CSV table of C-alpha atoms and ligand atoms in Angstrom, one decimal:
chain,number,residue,atom,x,y,z
U,26,MET,CA,-6.8,17.6,-22.1
U,27,MET,CA,-5.1,17.8,-18.7
U,28,ARG,CA,-3.2,14.6,-17.8
U,29,LEU,CA,-2.9,13.7,-14.1
U,30,VAL,CA,-0.5,11.0,-13.0
U,31,VAL,CA,-0.7,9.7,-9.4
U,32,VAL,CA,2.1,7.6,-8.1
U,33,GLY,CA,0.9,5.4,-5.2
U,34,ASN,CA,-2.4,3.5,-4.7
U,35,GLY,CA,-2.5,3.6,-1.0
U,36,MET,CA,-5.2,5.4,1.1
U,37,ALA,CA,-4.1,8.9,0.0
U,38,GLY,CA,-3.6,8.1,-3.7
U,39,SER,CA,-6.8,6.2,-4.1
U,40,ARG,CA,-8.9,8.8,-2.3
U,41,LEU,CA,-7.3,11.6,-4.3
U,42,VAL,CA,-8.1,9.8,-7.6
U,43,SER,CA,-11.7,9.3,-6.7
U,44,GLU,CA,-12.1,12.9,-5.4
U,45,VAL,CA,-10.5,14.4,-8.6
U,46,ARG,CA,-12.8,12.2,-10.8
U,47,ASP,CA,-15.9,13.4,-8.8
U,48,ARG,CA,-15.0,17.0,-9.5
U,49,ASP,CA,-13.7,16.7,-13.1
U,50,PRO,CA,-15.2,14.1,-15.5
U,51,HIS,CA,-12.7,15.0,-18.3
U,52,ILE,CA,-9.2,15.0,-16.8
U,53,LYS,CA,-7.1,12.0,-18.0
U,54,ILE,CA,-6.1,10.1,-14.8
U,55,THR,CA,-3.5,7.4,-14.6
U,56,VAL,CA,-2.6,5.9,-11.2
U,57,PHE,CA,0.5,3.7,-10.7
U,58,GLY,CA,0.9,1.4,-7.7
U,59,ALA,CA,3.9,-0.7,-6.6
U,60,GLU,CA,1.5,-3.1,-4.8
U,61,SER,CA,-0.4,-5.3,-7.2
U,62,ARG,CA,-3.5,-5.2,-4.9
U,63,GLN,CA,-6.5,-3.0,-5.3
U,64,PRO,CA,-6.4,-0.2,-2.7
U,65,TYR,CA,-7.1,-1.3,0.8
U,66,ASN,CA,-7.5,0.3,4.2
U,67,ARG,CA,-4.0,-0.2,5.8
U,68,VAL,CA,-5.3,0.8,9.2
U,69,LEU,CA,-7.5,-2.3,9.2
U,70,LEU,CA,-4.6,-4.8,8.5
U,71,SER,CA,-4.5,-5.6,12.2
U,72,ASN,CA,-8.0,-7.1,11.9
U,73,VAL,CA,-6.8,-9.2,9.0
U,74,LEU,CA,-3.9,-10.4,11.0
U,75,ALA,CA,-6.2,-11.2,13.9
U,76,GLY,CA,-8.5,-13.0,11.6
U,77,SER,CA,-11.5,-10.8,12.4
U,78,SER,CA,-11.6,-9.4,8.8
U,79,ARG,CA,-10.9,-11.0,5.4
U,80,PRO,CA,-8.7,-9.2,2.9
U,81,GLU,CA,-11.7,-8.3,0.7
U,82,GLN,CA,-13.4,-6.7,3.6
U,83,VAL,CA,-10.7,-4.0,3.9
U,84,ARG,CA,-10.7,-3.1,0.2
U,85,LEU,CA,-11.3,0.6,-0.5
U,86,ILE,CA,-12.0,0.6,-4.3
U,87,ASP,CA,-13.3,-2.3,-6.4
U,88,SER,CA,-11.4,-3.1,-9.6
U,89,THR,CA,-14.5,-2.3,-11.7
U,90,TRP,CA,-14.5,1.3,-10.4
U,91,TYR,CA,-11.5,2.3,-12.5
U,92,GLY,CA,-13.0,1.3,-15.9
U,93,ALA,CA,-16.4,2.7,-15.0
U,94,HIS,CA,-14.8,6.1,-14.1
U,95,ARG,CA,-12.2,6.1,-17.0
U,96,VAL,CA,-9.2,6.0,-14.7
U,97,GLU,CA,-6.3,3.9,-15.9
U,98,ALA,CA,-4.8,1.9,-13.1
U,99,ALA,CA,-1.5,0.2,-13.4
U,100,PHE,CA,-0.9,-1.8,-10.2
U,101,GLY,CA,2.2,-4.0,-9.6
U,102,ASP,CA,4.4,-1.7,-11.6
U,103,ALA,CA,6.3,0.9,-9.5
U,104,VAL,CA,7.4,4.2,-10.9
U,105,ALA,CA,11.2,4.1,-11.0
U,106,HIS,CA,12.1,7.4,-12.7
U,107,ILE,CA,10.6,10.9,-13.2
U,108,ASP,CA,11.8,12.7,-16.3
U,109,ARG,CA,11.1,16.3,-15.4
U,110,GLU,CA,12.5,17.6,-18.7
U,111,THR,CA,10.0,15.8,-20.9
U,112,ARG,CA,7.3,15.4,-18.1
U,113,HIS,CA,7.1,11.6,-18.1
U,114,VAL,CA,7.2,9.0,-15.5
U,115,VAL,CA,9.0,5.7,-16.3
U,116,THR,CA,8.0,2.5,-14.5
U,117,GLU,CA,10.1,-0.5,-13.5
U,118,GLY,CA,8.4,-2.4,-16.3
U,119,GLY,CA,9.6,0.2,-18.8
U,120,ARG,CA,6.3,2.1,-19.4
U,121,ARG,CA,6.6,5.8,-20.1
U,122,GLU,CA,3.6,7.9,-19.2
U,123,PRO,CA,3.3,11.7,-19.9
U,124,TYR,CA,1.9,14.1,-17.3
U,125,ASP,CA,0.9,17.7,-16.9
U,126,LEU,CA,0.3,17.2,-13.2
U,127,LEU,CA,2.2,14.7,-11.1
U,128,VAL,CA,1.2,13.7,-7.6
U,129,LEU,CA,3.4,11.5,-5.4
U,130,ALA,CA,1.3,9.7,-2.8
U,131,THR,CA,4.0,7.1,-2.1
U,132,GLY,CA,3.5,6.9,1.7
U,133,SER,CA,6.2,5.2,3.7
U,134,ASP,CA,8.0,1.9,4.2
U,135,ALA,CA,8.5,-0.2,7.3
U,136,ILE,CA,11.9,0.6,9.0
U,137,VAL,CA,13.7,-2.7,9.2
U,138,PRO,CA,16.7,-2.3,11.7
U,139,PRO,CA,20.0,-3.7,10.4
U,140,ILE,CA,20.2,-6.6,12.9
U,141,PRO,CA,22.0,-9.8,11.9
U,142,GLY,CA,19.4,-12.4,10.9
U,143,VAL,CA,16.7,-9.8,10.3
U,144,GLU,CA,16.2,-11.2,6.8
U,145,ARG,CA,14.1,-14.0,8.4
U,146,ALA,CA,11.7,-11.5,9.9
U,147,ILE,CA,8.6,-10.2,8.2
U,148,PRO,CA,7.7,-6.5,8.3
U,149,PHE,CA,4.1,-5.5,9.0
U,150,ARG,CA,3.1,-2.9,6.5
U,151,THR,CA,1.2,-4.4,3.5
U,152,LEU,CA,-1.5,-6.9,2.9
U,153,ASP,CA,1.1,-9.2,1.4
U,154,ASP,CA,3.1,-8.9,4.6
U,155,CYS,CA,0.0,-9.9,6.5
U,156,GLU,CA,-0.6,-13.0,4.4
U,157,ARG,CA,3.1,-14.0,4.9
U,158,ILE,CA,2.8,-13.6,8.7
U,159,ILE,CA,-0.4,-15.6,8.8
U,160,GLU,CA,1.2,-18.4,6.7
U,161,ALA,CA,4.4,-18.4,8.9
U,162,ALA,CA,2.2,-18.5,12.0
U,163,GLN,CA,0.6,-21.7,10.9
U,164,GLN,CA,3.9,-23.5,11.1
U,165,ALA,CA,5.3,-21.6,14.2
U,166,ARG,CA,5.4,-22.7,17.8
U,167,ASN,CA,5.9,-19.1,19.1
U,168,ALA,CA,6.3,-15.6,17.8
U,169,VAL,CA,8.6,-12.7,18.6
U,170,VAL,CA,7.4,-9.2,17.7
U,171,VAL,CA,10.1,-6.4,17.6
U,172,GLY,CA,8.7,-3.0,18.4
U,173,GLY,CA,6.3,-2.0,21.1
U,174,GLY,CA,4.5,0.8,19.4
U,175,LEU,CA,0.9,0.7,18.0
U,176,LEU,CA,1.7,-1.7,15.2
U,177,GLY,CA,3.9,-4.0,17.4
U,178,ILE,CA,1.1,-4.3,20.0
U,179,GLU,CA,-1.5,-4.9,17.3
U,180,ALA,CA,0.6,-7.6,15.6
U,181,ALA,CA,1.2,-9.2,19.0
U,182,ARG,CA,-2.5,-9.2,19.8
U,183,GLY,CA,-3.3,-10.6,16.4
U,184,LEU,CA,-0.8,-13.5,16.7
U,185,ALA,CA,-1.8,-14.2,20.3
U,186,GLY,CA,-5.4,-14.4,19.1
U,187,ARG,CA,-4.3,-17.1,16.7
U,188,GLY,CA,-3.1,-19.1,19.7
U,189,LEU,CA,0.6,-18.4,19.5
U,190,PRO,CA,2.7,-17.6,22.5
U,191,VAL,CA,4.1,-14.1,21.7
U,192,THR,CA,7.1,-12.3,23.1
U,193,LEU,CA,6.9,-8.5,22.5
U,194,LEU,CA,10.3,-6.8,22.5
U,195,ALA,CA,10.2,-3.0,23.1
U,196,ARG,CA,13.0,-0.6,23.8
U,197,VAL,CA,12.3,1.2,27.0
U,198,THR,CA,13.2,4.9,27.1
U,199,ASN,CA,13.0,7.2,30.1
Z,339,FAD,C1,-1.0,-2.2,10.4
Z,339,FAD,C2,-1.1,-0.7,10.4
Z,339,FAD,C3,-2.0,-0.1,11.2
Z,339,FAD,C4,-2.1,1.3,11.2
Z,339,FAD,N1,-3.0,1.9,12.0
Z,339,FAD,C5,-3.2,3.2,12.0
Z,339,FAD,C6,-4.1,3.9,12.8
Z,339,FAD,O1,-4.8,3.2,13.6
Z,339,FAD,N2,-4.3,5.2,12.7
Z,339,FAD,C7,-3.5,6.0,11.8
Z,339,FAD,O2,-3.7,7.2,11.8
Z,339,FAD,N3,-2.6,5.4,11.0
Z,339,FAD,C8,-2.4,4.0,11.1
Z,339,FAD,N4,-1.5,3.4,10.3
Z,339,FAD,C9,-0.7,4.3,9.3
Z,339,FAD,C10,-1.6,4.5,8.1
Z,339,FAD,O3,-1.9,3.3,7.5
Z,339,FAD,C11,-0.8,5.4,7.1
Z,339,FAD,O4,-0.6,6.7,7.7
Z,339,FAD,C12,-1.5,5.5,5.8
Z,339,FAD,O5,-1.5,4.2,5.2
Z,339,FAD,C13,-0.7,6.4,4.9
Z,339,FAD,O6,-1.4,6.4,3.6
Z,339,FAD,P1,-0.7,6.8,2.3
Z,339,FAD,O7,-1.6,6.5,1.2
Z,339,FAD,O8,-0.1,8.2,2.4
Z,339,FAD,O9,0.6,5.8,2.2
Z,339,FAD,P2,0.7,4.3,2.1
Z,339,FAD,O10,-0.5,3.6,2.7
Z,339,FAD,O11,2.0,3.9,2.5
Z,339,FAD,O12,0.5,4.0,0.5
Z,339,FAD,C14,1.5,4.4,-0.4
Z,339,FAD,C15,1.4,3.4,-1.6
Z,339,FAD,O13,2.3,3.9,-2.6
Z,339,FAD,C16,3.0,2.8,-3.2
Z,339,FAD,N5,4.3,3.3,-3.7
Z,339,FAD,C17,5.4,3.6,-3.1
Z,339,FAD,N6,6.4,3.9,-4.0
Z,339,FAD,C18,5.8,3.8,-5.2
Z,339,FAD,C19,6.3,3.9,-6.5
Z,339,FAD,N7,7.6,4.3,-6.7
Z,339,FAD,N8,5.5,3.6,-7.6
Z,339,FAD,C20,4.3,3.2,-7.4
Z,339,FAD,N9,3.7,3.1,-6.1
Z,339,FAD,C21,4.5,3.3,-5.1
Z,339,FAD,C22,3.2,1.9,-2.0
Z,339,FAD,O14,3.5,0.5,-2.4
Z,339,FAD,C23,1.9,2.0,-1.3
Z,339,FAD,O15,0.9,1.1,-1.8
Z,339,FAD,C24,-1.3,2.1,10.3
Z,339,FAD,C25,-0.4,1.4,9.4
Z,339,FAD,C26,-0.3,0.0,9.5
Z,339,FAD,C27,0.7,-0.6,8.6
């Protein structure tokens, strides 16, 4: 039986898994995710930050889906190594999983500039980040958002909507 391993449980990885299962009821599918959450729609995180959606409202796949569709999901255990010789992935937790077909759907990370003091800042990329920002906002008197692109503006809007005075810092280029 063909063994498919998908690394990444973001929007691309989770959609791939459901599409493959729809087309092939037999293939053995294992999906690994570094985030311990069920897959969610990252594009809608701004709504969670603004308070207009709850985390469960942006979920893409329910946890019961995996068992019902015979897909093994290992979330909260990142793949740390690919052994191409023996065709295995190895997770941070030490699990080895063999594959015939390996898909990397690992997306991207937030770029955190190397500015002194940056360790006190929270990036805006994951649902966990969102919850940390909301928690910090509850104690804060004001907020500074660094980055004036789409995500920076959405973060600033969300925080302002929570009643915080917000300063948005953007690099101006000609
Ligand atoms: C707040 C916000 C708003 C956005 N709004 C828009 C928008 O309006 N329009 C738009 O087009 N795009 C938007 N984007 C971008 C969009 O979310 C991404 O393009 C999309 O999420 C990419 O999906 P992906 O599955 O490829 O990657 P990701 O969503 O990054 O998912 C990759 C997953 O793989 C996991 N992973 C990484 N490495 C490993 C590993 N070694 N082992 C196991 N798992 C691993 C990660 O933890 C992550 O969960 C937005 C992004 C954010 C953060």
